[in-house]
């Protein structure tokens, strides 16, 4: 077994537990400890946060017309116009579809591992890789909003301030990333009989 | 994998781990759930009441954007706008802030604030940029309510403004409108809030609002009058121009004041009713308390006398002319003009308060007037203003007037009159003018010219005469010279002659000086020498 920190390959000790890396003292495990449980916890937390992230306004725009708070979906509607629809689509995909897709994908992976499904382990692993890759880029939305809030301060003409929904959105992104990290993709292959794995 | 590992691989150390049934990571979703529930709870609990406002039109309103303002504070926003089921009005659903809950009572009012320019004030200018919003005034009722009907026009007076409302009764609105200023001593102290036609259609009730602390100056004795525009009146008393302020000239106004001599009373009650007079003069004219009506029968021309003309008693205004009629006596066929006047008993200064309460005021008044007439008091038409020819009625004492008495039998009682001075004055002025007309100015001028021409000729001939005299004197001189030789200077005759001749010479010189002077100043013949005045 290899150490996740220093990549030293060591022989597993006798007994049930995997022990620690003899070189860097990193705890070793054949499978990440409580992987499924931890992933579920983060995933559920992310799902919970996903609701207010979409229901609460993410930006408060103050203009002489009064202040206006927009949720992500309202922003999508606002941007939707014959010329601006690509932008609207980007926001829709990046802010609503990707987080929900991530949550659904992880939930599917977890279920498949728990139920011991054997079909398509390769594509499931690919799905995991995609989810892992996308992870940090989901924060782009949060960055854009915070940058906007910091830059657009033309008081009293106009001011943009982050609203509570943004914090939940950030929480969704962070929690899904944690969930992805907690998930041990090796579990996908555990249910498959040993002889098939090498095929 | 472990089976295939080479023996040279170091063996991992054994660590016995406690197996936990539940990983501590479950705290994360618990915290997330807790935060979510908390946010949801505050959202739902903090949402505040949802109300429905019925509006005549949704013009300027926008669902999701239009706000409800109370004293400039955003207390709610319009969520949806839809037509009412009967399609006659618009129903707006408004999400109110939670703290407004106790204010949503039966008499709370809403209205649309949009730019509004009326003569006196410009309001809602901010809405030009921000768009219309809903205004709100909190009612005093205790009954909670969730459906409201918006006012058609924004109330001029904010509900919480300190001050009091009063009601003015007037027969015509004039230039008054909501927002018309109210003046007290030319200081703007309030405004007209609203007006409505009385149910009987005969008068209007104008609701005015007087701000605190000026509302304390309104007491039951206070008079309100219409101070709209410029009040120019040309009466027997002369030309009067009255205005309150430049603003009131443009947009009108209402002024009030309490007569300085009126007894001090506690401030009037809220919604007390007052009469709105047409002018300040009207407002402070005789208070219509126990006015006495009398009739005067004049035979002179009434040209210049108008209804409302003042009636003076020895120079003090005591009443006014109420009615002017004309009548021809059926028997004598003589024209006469009965003039009805109202006299204000109070201005006549009868001290009622000194009398016992049970005294017969009418009898007393009769006795008083009888005595006055017996003393020679008569009514007379007098010129109040020579410029306008306005007439007034004047009572004065004429001790030499023929005896007369009050005709109490007539209704109204008829007071004795004497012919007006004006007629006499007119007559004498006419005769003077006539006499002046007869003066032959033309003839006088012609005569004068003729005389002067004559004088001119006279002077010319005088000059010729004097020239002759001059020559004569020269001749005389020569004669005297001859005589000198003839007469011995030493002789008596010679001396006499010399003296005589000197005299003659001096006389001639004087004559010359005179002619010279006359030539230069012929007018001195008429006026004399100017130097002589000294």
XYZ file of C-alpha atoms in Angstrom:
733
model
C 0.000 0.000 0.000
C 1.191 3.488 -0.743
C 1.353 6.424 1.589
C -0.958 9.274 0.413
C 1.529 11.867 1.698
C 5.034 10.621 0.724
C 4.008 7.915 -1.707
C 6.208 5.338 0.086
C 4.929 1.936 -0.732
C 4.787 -0.252 2.331
C 3.570 -3.661 3.239
C 0.385 -3.661 5.220
C 0.810 -4.906 8.752
C -0.803 -8.027 9.937
C -4.187 -7.485 11.420
C -7.154 -5.479 10.365
C -5.791 -1.948 10.612
C -3.545 -0.473 8.010
C -1.366 1.458 10.467
C 0.876 4.448 9.716
C 3.501 5.175 7.148
C 6.870 4.085 8.502
C 8.540 7.131 6.880
C 6.216 10.077 7.460
C 3.835 8.701 10.059
C 0.826 9.416 7.836
C -2.079 7.195 8.761
C -2.445 4.506 6.158
C -5.615 2.869 5.038
C -6.646 0.519 2.298
C -9.727 2.617 2.011
C -10.244 6.136 3.362
C -11.668 5.895 6.832
C -15.422 6.416 7.062
C -15.283 7.622 3.507
C -18.890 6.962 2.725
C -20.131 8.395 5.975
C -18.008 11.556 5.677
C -18.985 12.055 2.056
C -22.628 11.685 2.935
C -22.279 14.218 5.741
C -20.659 16.817 3.515
C -23.045 16.065 0.710
C -26.119 16.461 2.895
C -24.737 19.683 4.321
C -24.115 20.925 0.783
C -27.629 19.947 -0.259
C -29.052 21.791 2.716
C -27.041 24.902 1.865
C -28.041 24.635 -1.774
C -31.626 25.571 -0.928
C -30.955 28.967 0.680
C -28.168 29.596 -1.814
C -30.787 29.650 -4.523
C -33.628 31.204 -2.563
C -31.760 34.033 -0.887
C -30.502 37.020 -2.825
C -26.821 36.965 -3.651
C -26.431 40.613 -4.564
C -28.059 43.797 -3.370
C -27.899 46.573 -5.923
C -28.618 50.054 -4.648
C -29.505 52.642 -7.250
C -31.502 55.853 -6.990
C -34.482 53.690 -7.857
C -34.142 51.980 -4.560
C -32.285 48.901 -3.541
C -32.913 45.597 -5.179
C -31.895 42.156 -4.101
C -31.566 39.481 -6.714
C -31.249 35.751 -6.305
C -29.193 33.730 -8.742
C -32.255 32.706 -10.677
C -33.469 36.308 -10.856
C -30.055 37.221 -12.199
C -30.442 34.611 -14.885
C -33.850 36.006 -15.805
C -32.449 39.527 -15.739
C -29.619 38.657 -18.057
C -31.811 36.747 -20.450
C -32.276 38.830 -23.562
C -31.962 38.211 -27.284
C -28.356 39.398 -27.212
C -27.353 38.515 -23.686
C -28.588 34.954 -23.534
C -25.116 33.337 -23.685
C -24.148 35.170 -20.524
C -27.386 34.175 -18.933
C -26.715 30.597 -19.940
C -23.244 30.681 -18.422
C -24.619 31.884 -15.119
C -27.345 29.250 -15.257
C -24.895 26.451 -15.954
C -22.153 27.579 -13.594
C -24.285 28.615 -10.670
C -27.260 26.310 -10.710
C -26.677 23.289 -12.908
C -23.101 22.459 -11.957
C -23.586 22.544 -8.161
C -26.727 20.483 -8.452
C -25.036 18.119 -10.920
C -22.155 17.714 -8.508
C -24.462 16.876 -5.647
C -26.449 14.443 -7.758
C -23.326 12.807 -9.159
C -21.805 12.297 -5.738
C -25.057 10.957 -4.388
C -25.167 8.518 -7.287
C -21.580 7.425 -6.667
C -22.233 6.913 -2.965
C -25.380 4.948 -3.609
C -23.647 2.818 -6.173
C -20.857 1.986 -3.732
C -23.193 1.283 -0.848
C -25.466 -0.888 -2.890
C -22.524 -2.681 -4.424
C -23.492 -1.940 -8.035
C -21.078 -3.461 -10.453
C -22.035 -1.791 -13.705
C -19.821 0.790 -15.419
C -17.137 1.218 -12.795
C -14.960 2.977 -15.377
C -17.481 5.638 -16.296
C -18.299 6.164 -12.616
C -14.638 6.766 -11.930
C -14.554 9.221 -14.820
C -17.571 10.983 -13.369
C -15.720 11.252 -10.086
C -12.718 12.764 -11.820
C -14.877 15.336 -13.594
C -16.593 16.297 -10.345
C -13.240 16.639 -8.657
C -11.886 18.744 -11.501
C -14.823 21.114 -11.622
C -14.814 21.571 -7.863
C -12.721 24.652 -7.307
C -13.963 26.405 -10.477
C -17.402 26.588 -9.020
C -16.070 29.307 -6.780
C -15.832 31.574 -9.825
C -19.343 32.787 -9.126
C -18.470 33.799 -5.614
C -15.359 35.542 -6.847
C -17.246 37.474 -9.492
C -19.850 38.608 -7.022
C -17.377 39.670 -4.389
C -15.306 41.497 -6.977
C -18.400 43.268 -8.247
C -19.332 44.239 -4.747
C -15.862 45.591 -4.102
C -15.608 47.478 -7.389
C -19.087 48.892 -7.872
C -19.274 51.396 -5.074
C -20.372 54.573 -6.824
C -22.348 55.859 -3.910
C -24.778 57.489 -4.004
C -25.411 56.585 -7.629
C -24.993 52.908 -7.368
C -23.707 50.360 -4.932
C -23.553 46.606 -4.968
C -23.350 44.597 -1.808
C -23.203 40.858 -1.242
C -26.327 39.371 0.238
C -26.661 36.283 2.515
C -27.293 33.905 -0.388
C -23.693 34.327 -1.456
C -22.388 32.806 1.787
C -24.598 29.770 1.276
C -23.466 29.452 -2.292
C -19.857 29.518 -1.162
C -20.728 26.911 1.463
C -22.243 24.674 -1.207
C -19.063 24.860 -3.275
C -16.778 24.240 -0.297
C -18.897 21.405 1.054
C -19.123 19.641 -2.308
C -15.356 19.934 -2.618
C -14.963 18.430 0.837
C -17.380 15.691 -0.092
C -15.427 14.894 -3.230
C -12.236 14.794 -1.224
C -13.785 12.524 1.391
C -14.987 10.093 -1.224
C -12.610 7.262 -1.914
C -12.989 6.298 -5.563
C -11.364 2.913 -4.865
C -14.659 1.951 -3.279
C -16.220 1.972 -6.716
C -14.165 -1.040 -7.590
C -14.613 -2.913 -4.295
C -17.905 -4.458 -5.232
C -16.507 -5.889 -8.411
C -15.070 -9.400 -8.153
C -11.271 -9.442 -8.077
C -10.854 -11.332 -11.323
C -12.918 -8.764 -13.202
C -10.867 -5.837 -11.863
C -7.827 -6.926 -13.744
C -9.706 -7.422 -16.913
C -1.562 -6.697 -3.309
C -0.103 -7.525 0.090
C 0.639 -11.046 -1.105
C 2.668 -9.863 -4.019
C 4.735 -7.368 -1.977
C 8.425 -8.015 -1.859
C 9.899 -9.078 1.515
C 12.266 -6.096 1.509
C 9.341 -3.729 2.025
C 9.271 -2.312 5.528
C 6.312 -3.330 7.552
C 3.820 -0.721 8.582
C 3.474 -0.194 12.254
C 0.379 -1.479 13.921
C -1.882 1.101 15.502
C -5.023 -0.025 17.138
C -7.803 2.404 16.331
C -10.999 2.829 18.106
C -13.851 2.349 15.737
C -16.423 5.057 16.026
C -19.888 4.348 14.997
C -20.596 7.872 13.974
C -17.905 10.109 12.549
C -17.661 13.636 14.014
C -18.009 14.932 10.480
C -21.781 14.676 10.868
C -21.583 17.925 12.792
C -21.160 19.676 9.417
C -24.563 18.808 7.980
C -26.117 19.384 11.400
C -24.651 22.869 11.505
C -25.718 23.465 7.905
C -29.221 22.289 8.709
C -29.337 24.420 11.813
C -28.215 27.522 9.917
C -30.663 26.761 7.141
C -33.530 26.349 9.543
C -32.537 29.508 11.365
C -32.370 31.523 8.159
C -35.663 30.126 7.003
C -37.212 30.869 10.356
C -36.034 34.460 10.415
C -37.151 34.865 6.814
C -40.603 33.537 7.436
C -41.095 35.153 10.813
C -39.530 38.404 9.664
C -41.553 38.621 6.507
C -44.205 40.845 7.999
C -47.805 41.043 6.944
C -48.973 40.918 3.352
C -51.630 43.465 2.523
C -53.760 44.233 -0.493
C -54.203 47.777 -1.693
C -56.906 48.672 -4.153
C -55.782 51.350 -6.590
C -57.554 53.169 -9.375
C -54.644 52.682 -11.712
C -51.308 50.925 -11.616
C -49.649 53.671 -13.609
C -46.063 54.104 -12.505
C -46.146 51.046 -10.279
C -44.075 47.988 -10.931
C -44.405 44.644 -9.258
C -41.308 43.759 -7.283
C -39.884 47.245 -7.473
C -42.362 49.785 -6.174
C -41.815 50.450 -2.492
C -44.044 51.631 0.287
C -42.608 54.591 2.152
C -43.593 55.882 5.497
C -41.854 59.107 6.432
C -39.224 58.265 3.867
C -38.557 54.843 5.325
C -38.969 51.828 3.105
C -41.561 49.713 4.893
C -42.677 47.372 2.178
C -42.687 46.567 -1.482
C -45.279 45.716 -4.068
C -45.129 42.026 -4.866
C -47.807 41.611 -7.468
C -50.199 43.831 -9.368
C -53.340 42.405 -10.858
C -56.744 43.547 -11.963
C -59.580 43.308 -9.520
C -62.223 40.682 -10.336
C -64.601 43.380 -11.566
C -61.842 44.846 -13.787
C -62.511 48.322 -12.460
C -59.519 48.743 -10.247
C -56.096 47.350 -9.598
C -55.139 45.204 -6.657
C -51.578 45.395 -5.450
C -50.243 42.836 -3.042
C -47.716 44.423 -0.770
C -45.226 42.664 1.437
C -44.840 44.865 4.472
C -41.976 44.994 6.927
C -42.682 43.079 10.145
C -42.549 46.190 12.342
C -45.467 47.688 10.443
C -47.823 45.072 11.838
C -49.387 47.335 14.507
C -49.836 50.200 12.043
C -51.989 48.338 9.569
C -55.283 49.430 11.034
C -58.641 50.406 9.624
C -57.882 54.078 9.037
C -54.369 53.698 7.753
C -54.218 55.208 4.307
C -52.109 54.626 1.224
C -51.671 56.709 -1.887
C -49.450 56.840 -4.922
C -46.692 59.429 -4.787
C -45.724 60.713 -8.187
C -44.455 64.120 -9.274
C -47.147 66.620 -8.527
C -47.019 70.288 -9.338
C -49.797 72.453 -8.086
C -49.583 76.202 -7.785
C -48.323 76.366 -4.267
C -46.078 73.394 -4.040
C -44.120 70.945 -5.985
C -44.030 67.559 -4.384
C -42.691 64.163 -5.162
C -39.922 65.526 -7.368
C -37.730 62.687 -6.222
C -40.068 60.261 -7.910
C -39.017 61.675 -11.277
C -35.860 59.650 -10.847
C -36.893 56.892 -8.528
C -40.300 56.207 -10.005
C -43.561 56.347 -8.154
C -43.929 54.841 -4.732
C -46.732 54.310 -2.296
C -47.095 56.718 0.568
C -48.573 55.638 3.848
C -50.192 57.418 6.747
C -50.741 55.539 9.954
C -54.211 55.624 11.363
C -55.270 55.821 14.953
C -57.730 52.969 14.895
C -57.182 49.765 16.834
C -58.800 47.444 14.326
C -56.272 45.554 12.307
C -56.886 45.499 8.586
C -55.203 43.870 5.628
C -57.064 45.313 2.639
C -56.970 48.991 1.891
C -58.311 51.337 -0.732
C -55.717 53.858 -1.862
C -56.550 57.558 -1.816
C -57.021 59.250 -5.179
C -54.857 62.206 -4.274
C -52.057 62.275 -1.759
C -53.066 63.967 1.453
C -51.417 67.349 1.762
C -50.904 66.959 5.466
C -48.839 64.095 6.731
C -50.688 62.201 9.392
C -48.177 62.836 12.113
C -47.711 66.555 11.503
C -48.544 68.462 14.663
C -51.338 70.915 14.225
C -55.084 71.052 13.917
C -57.732 70.976 11.272
C -60.435 73.603 10.966
C -63.373 73.773 8.645
C -64.137 76.921 6.673
C -67.529 77.433 5.093
C -67.568 79.375 1.881
C -69.964 79.899 -0.965
C -67.318 79.676 -3.646
C -63.980 77.994 -3.743
C -62.224 80.783 -5.600
C -58.652 79.901 -6.275
C -58.332 77.628 -3.271
C -56.961 74.181 -3.767
C -55.334 71.534 -1.659
C -52.003 72.980 -0.645
C -53.077 76.611 -0.773
C -51.155 78.355 1.987
C -52.728 79.710 5.154
C -51.285 82.955 6.460
C -51.202 84.417 9.884
C -49.715 87.897 9.912
C -48.306 87.101 6.456
C -46.476 84.116 7.821
C -47.369 80.851 6.231
C -48.652 78.669 9.023
C -50.583 75.937 7.284
C -52.352 74.906 4.173
C -55.642 73.863 2.745
C -55.993 70.136 3.187
C -59.091 69.341 1.226
C -62.432 70.711 0.191
C -65.822 69.217 -0.386
C -69.188 70.409 -1.493
C -71.681 70.308 1.314
C -74.493 67.817 0.835
C -76.991 70.629 0.351
C -74.923 72.015 -2.525
C -75.166 75.520 -1.123
C -71.721 75.889 0.313
C -68.308 74.332 0.409
C -66.428 73.024 3.386
C -62.747 73.730 3.097
C -60.608 71.774 5.480
C -57.537 73.682 6.490
C -54.613 72.579 8.567
C -52.798 74.990 10.850
C -49.442 73.843 12.081
C -48.449 73.797 15.694
C -47.725 76.208 17.372
C -49.782 78.604 15.265
C -52.983 76.645 15.785
C -53.244 78.150 19.256
C -53.953 81.540 17.655
C -57.164 80.216 16.211
C -59.910 80.812 18.710
C -63.673 81.112 18.304
C -63.267 84.843 17.579
C -60.790 84.327 14.781
C -61.778 85.442 11.312
C -60.634 83.695 8.172
C -60.686 85.436 4.854
C -59.752 84.714 1.311
C -56.457 86.386 0.598
C -56.348 85.281 -2.999
C -54.656 87.557 -5.413
C -54.703 91.317 -5.217
C -57.714 92.786 -3.559
C -58.274 96.207 -5.046
C -61.325 98.015 -3.829
C -62.387 101.491 -4.758
C -64.936 102.567 -2.228
C -66.118 105.664 -0.537
C -63.171 105.228 1.768
C -60.704 105.425 -1.100
C -58.545 103.037 -3.052
C -57.374 99.989 -1.175
C -54.970 97.357 -2.372
C -54.437 94.358 -0.189
C -52.275 91.321 -0.708
C -50.803 88.731 1.568
C -47.693 87.778 -0.295
C -46.436 87.399 -3.796
C -47.236 83.726 -3.570
C -50.804 84.396 -2.588
C -51.126 86.729 -5.566
C -50.182 83.845 -7.791
C -51.891 80.918 -6.158
C -54.276 82.402 -3.666
C -54.350 81.918 0.030
C -56.332 82.107 3.187
C -55.424 84.428 6.021
C -56.707 84.528 9.533
C -56.456 86.939 12.344
C -58.182 87.660 15.581
C -59.324 91.211 16.162
C -57.040 92.878 18.661
C -59.964 93.980 20.799
C -61.698 90.622 20.776
C -61.787 88.941 24.141
C -59.090 86.325 24.602
C -60.582 82.902 24.282
C -59.081 79.461 24.574
C -57.967 77.997 21.239
C -60.733 76.651 19.048
C -61.469 72.938 18.986
C -60.223 70.666 16.286
C -62.533 70.813 13.256
C -64.214 73.966 14.534
C -66.225 75.629 11.779
C -65.532 79.182 10.629
C -66.895 81.381 7.896
C -64.483 82.182 5.111
C -64.906 85.866 4.308
C -64.147 87.356 0.937
C -61.718 89.914 2.222
C -60.127 91.116 5.374
C -62.478 94.058 5.383
C -65.474 91.769 5.250
C -64.021 89.625 7.945
C -63.678 92.464 10.377
C -66.783 94.338 9.415
C -69.483 94.603 12.024
C -70.050 91.255 13.514
C -73.591 90.462 12.476
C -74.868 90.498 16.007
C -78.232 92.154 16.530
C -78.084 94.286 13.396
C -80.818 96.877 13.240
C -82.467 97.610 9.929
C -83.759 101.077 9.159
C -84.963 102.863 6.120
C -83.982 106.281 4.877
C -86.036 108.130 2.284
C -83.903 110.327 0.082
C -85.086 112.666 -2.592
C -81.629 113.554 -3.923
C -79.829 111.707 -6.641
C -78.367 108.449 -5.419
C -75.764 108.254 -8.119
C -72.607 107.041 -6.426
C -74.325 105.218 -3.597
C -73.820 101.488 -3.671
C -74.894 98.571 -1.570
C -72.250 98.121 1.060
C -71.481 101.825 1.282
C -70.643 102.761 4.844
C -72.969 104.513 7.223
C -71.250 106.922 9.554
C -72.425 108.432 12.753
C -70.378 111.572 13.290
C -67.535 110.020 11.389
C -67.662 106.578 12.982
C -68.689 103.689 10.807
C -71.749 102.139 12.377
C -73.343 100.195 9.566
C -73.756 99.803 5.883
C -76.200 100.270 3.094
C -78.138 97.062 2.575
C -80.546 97.879 -0.199
C -81.339 100.728 -2.561
C -84.768 100.992 -4.075
C -86.654 103.562 -6.061
C -90.280 104.414 -5.660
C -92.773 106.912 -6.921
C -95.434 108.078 -4.572
C -98.760 107.222 -6.162
C -100.432 110.323 -4.776
C -97.848 113.049 -5.140
C -96.102 111.384 -8.097
C -92.819 112.415 -6.547
C -89.768 110.298 -6.944
C -87.980 109.131 -3.862
C -85.430 106.486 -3.041
C -85.802 104.395 0.093
C -82.409 103.202 1.230
C -82.318 100.330 3.672
C -79.384 100.399 6.034
C -78.284 98.071 8.752
C -76.895 99.608 11.873
C -74.784 97.625 14.202
C -76.049 98.205 17.661
C -72.754 97.178 19.162
C -70.768 99.717 17.232
C -73.112 102.390 18.388
C -71.548 101.702 21.694
C -74.578 101.032 23.799
C -73.186 99.577 26.943
C -75.466 96.628 27.316
C -73.509 95.173 30.135
C -74.347 98.064 32.457
C -78.040 97.327 32.173
C -79.982 95.040 34.409
C -80.446 91.739 32.614
C -84.195 92.043 32.385
C -84.149 95.486 30.739
C -86.209 95.853 27.577
C -83.439 96.506 25.086
C -85.823 97.341 22.245
C -87.684 99.984 24.177
C -84.424 101.414 25.373
C -83.084 101.625 21.866
C -86.226 103.349 20.655
C -85.998 105.876 23.404
C -82.361 106.502 22.606
C -82.983 106.965 18.894
C -85.990 109.209 19.540
C -83.844 111.377 21.731
C -81.146 111.544 19.097
C -83.600 112.606 16.411
C -85.131 115.169 18.743
C -81.646 116.498 19.281
C -81.318 117.119 15.564
C -79.703 113.968 14.290
C -80.471 113.468 10.598
C -79.228 111.237 7.867
C -77.625 112.878 4.906
C -75.965 111.721 1.715
C -72.396 112.843 1.584
C -69.627 112.541 -0.894
C -67.169 110.041 0.425
C -64.680 110.389 -2.336
C -64.670 113.330 -4.719
C -62.527 111.429 -7.157
C -64.884 108.489 -7.577
C -68.068 110.282 -6.696
C -68.936 107.544 -4.236
C -71.595 108.473 -1.740
C -72.022 107.472 1.839
C -74.696 107.965 4.424
C -73.804 110.129 7.348
C -75.690 110.837 10.517
C -74.860 114.078 12.144
C -76.411 116.638 14.420
C -78.131 119.511 12.633
C -79.562 121.705 15.374
C -81.317 123.945 12.849
C -82.969 121.076 11.005
C -86.772 121.155 10.839
C -88.271 118.954 13.543
C -88.859 115.340 12.525
C -89.514 112.016 14.180
C -88.860 108.390 13.523
C -91.622 106.576 11.691
C -91.743 103.533 13.929
C -94.883 102.328 12.213
C -93.037 101.711 9.003
C -91.234 98.461 8.630
C -88.292 98.873 8.767
C -88.499 102.050 10.884
C -87.883 105.153 8.831
C -85.312 107.630 10.060
C -85.546 111.284 9.079
C -83.197 112.680 6.433
C -82.186 116.081 5.219
C -81.152 116.953 1.683
C -77.580 116.219 0.969
C -74.828 118.765 0.932
C -73.692 117.395 -2.301
C -76.612 118.782 -4.225
C -75.862 122.250 -2.850
C -72.202 121.848 -3.501
C -72.860 120.738 -7.036
C -75.134 123.701 -7.591
C -72.645 126.267 -6.358
C -69.829 124.717 -8.312
C -72.048 124.795 -11.380
C -72.869 128.482 -10.908
C -69.193 129.376 -10.466
C -68.365 127.547 -13.628
C -71.194 129.307 -15.419
C -69.967 132.710 -14.296
C -66.449 131.877 -15.317
C -67.850 130.844 -18.655
C -69.348 134.290 -19.145
C -66.043 136.148 -18.731
C -65.200 137.566 -22.290
C -61.619 136.406 -22.403
C -61.497 136.897 -26.173
C -62.606 140.496 -26.008
C -60.260 141.269 -23.152
C -57.375 139.862 -25.099
C -58.260 141.801 -28.201
C -58.575 145.009 -26.219
C -55.274 144.456 -24.577
C -53.597 143.928 -27.892
C -55.159 147.010 -29.330
C -54.068 149.062 -26.314
C -50.526 147.875 -26.632
C -50.433 148.725 -30.331
C -51.742 152.147 -29.484
C -49.085 152.577 -26.855
C -46.443 151.597 -29.342
C -47.565 154.265 -31.728
C -47.740 156.833 -28.928
C -44.203 156.072 -27.950
C -43.029 156.496 -31.537
C -44.626 159.899 -31.803
C -43.279 160.816 -28.366
C -39.872 159.986 -29.664
C -40.357 162.226 -32.686
C -41.576 164.976 -30.399
C -38.547 164.577 -28.205
C -36.251 164.690 -31.190
C -37.902 167.926 -32.167
C -37.489 169.149 -28.628
C -33.835 168.191 -28.837
C -33.381 170.194 -31.943
C -35.319 172.965 -30.298
C -32.975 172.857 -27.366
C -30.004 173.047 -29.739
C -31.562 176.008 -31.381
C -32.236 177.464 -27.953
C -28.601 176.907 -27.107
C -27.532 178.809 -30.104
C -30.117 181.380 -29.263
C -28.761 181.579 -25.756
C -25.245 181.920 -27.148
C -26.464 184.720 -29.258
C -28.280 186.089 -26.274
C -25.114 185.681 -24.266
C -23.393 187.868 -26.608
C -26.416 190.056 -26.440
C -26.845 189.934 -22.744
C -23.973 190.626 -20.516
C -23.365 187.679 -18.218
C -22.879 189.937 -15.308
C -26.215 191.599 -15.773
C -29.307 190.402 -13.892
C -31.000 189.471 -17.093
C -27.989 187.499 -18.186
C -27.861 185.541 -14.914
C -31.591 184.876 -15.029
C -31.314 183.701 -18.560
C -28.397 181.420 -17.780
C -30.277 179.769 -14.917
C -33.403 179.361 -17.002
C -31.488 177.842 -19.842
C -29.708 175.407 -17.517
C -33.065 174.348 -16.174
C -34.345 173.859 -19.658
C -31.306 171.802 -20.602
C -31.696 169.545 -17.596
C -35.364 169.054 -18.372
C -34.535 168.112 -21.903
C -31.961 165.559 -20.704
C -34.442 164.016 -18.335
C -36.914 163.763 -21.173
C -34.318 162.020 -23.236
C -33.446 159.587 -20.526
C -37.129 158.852 -20.140
C -37.630 158.221 -23.823
C -34.592 155.970 -23.929
C -35.828 153.995 -20.979
C -39.266 153.727 -22.434
C -37.832 152.508 -25.650
C -36.042 149.711 -23.819
C -38.750 148.974 -21.290
C -42.094 149.855 -22.765
C -43.780 147.571 -20.187
C -42.758 149.943 -17.447
C -45.648 152.096 -18.612
C -47.879 149.389 -17.194
C -45.785 147.939 -14.433
C -43.611 150.830 -13.333
C -39.873 150.707 -12.946
C -38.716 147.475 -11.395
C -36.191 149.341 -9.278
C -39.017 151.222 -7.638
C -40.095 148.173 -5.747
C -37.139 148.637 -3.572
